[in-house]
Amino acid sequence: MKKDTTEDLLNEIENLRNQLHRKVGNHSIEDHEILMDHDLLQMSKRLDELILTYMSLSNKK
């Protein structure tokens, strides 16, 4: 596993996580509008994919 690759993934994960927090703001995660927001769903999906990629790379050490 290349250090640059994992650092890039971690940076992308952190940036996307921050974007999600800014977009959700103070809304309750149980708020139907928040749960069904298409942009949030896509961002969350992308975050999951990045985390899984990072985990699979970490397991190959």
Coordinates of C-alpha atoms in Angstrom, one line a residue:
M1 CA 0.0 0.0 0.0
K2 CA 1.4 3.3 -1.0
K3 CA 1.5 6.0 1.7
D4 CA 0.4 8.7 -0.8
T5 CA -2.6 6.7 -1.8
T6 CA -3.8 6.2 1.8
E7 CA -3.2 9.8 2.6
D8 CA -5.1 10.9 -0.4
L9 CA -8.0 8.6 0.6
L10 CA -8.0 9.9 4.1
N11 CA -8.0 13.5 2.9
E12 CA -10.9 12.8 0.6
I13 CA -12.8 11.0 3.4
E14 CA -12.3 13.9 5.7
N15 CA -13.3 16.5 3.2
L16 CA -16.5 14.6 2.3
R17 CA -17.3 14.1 5.9
N18 CA -17.0 17.8 6.6
Q19 CA -19.2 18.6 3.6
L20 CA -21.9 16.3 4.9
H21 CA -21.7 17.9 8.3
R22 CA -22.0 21.4 6.8
K23 CA -24.9 20.3 4.6
V24 CA -26.9 18.6 7.4
G25 CA -26.2 21.4 9.9
N26 CA -28.3 21.3 13.0
H27 CA -31.1 19.2 11.5
S28 CA -31.9 15.9 13.2
I29 CA -30.8 12.9 11.2
E30 CA -34.3 11.6 11.7
D31 CA -35.8 14.5 9.7
H32 CA -37.4 13.0 6.7
E33 CA -36.2 15.8 4.4
I34 CA -32.6 15.2 5.5
L35 CA -32.9 11.4 5.1
M36 CA -34.3 11.7 1.6
D37 CA -32.1 14.5 0.3
H38 CA -30.6 13.1 -3.0
D39 CA -27.3 15.0 -2.6
L40 CA -26.8 13.8 0.9
L41 CA -27.6 10.2 -0.1
Q42 CA -25.0 10.5 -2.9
M43 CA -22.4 12.0 -0.6
S44 CA -23.0 9.4 2.0
K45 CA -22.7 6.6 -0.6
R46 CA -19.4 8.0 -1.9
L47 CA -18.1 8.3 1.7
D48 CA -19.0 4.6 2.3
E49 CA -17.2 3.7 -0.9
L50 CA -14.1 5.6 0.1
I51 CA -14.0 4.1 3.6
L52 CA -14.3 0.6 2.2
T53 CA -11.5 1.3 -0.2
Y54 CA -9.3 2.6 2.6
M55 CA -10.1 -0.4 4.7
S56 CA -9.3 -2.9 2.0
L57 CA -6.0 -1.1 1.3
S58 CA -5.2 -1.1 5.0
N59 CA -5.8 -4.9 5.3
K60 CA -3.2 -5.5 2.5
K61 CA -0.3 -4.3 4.7

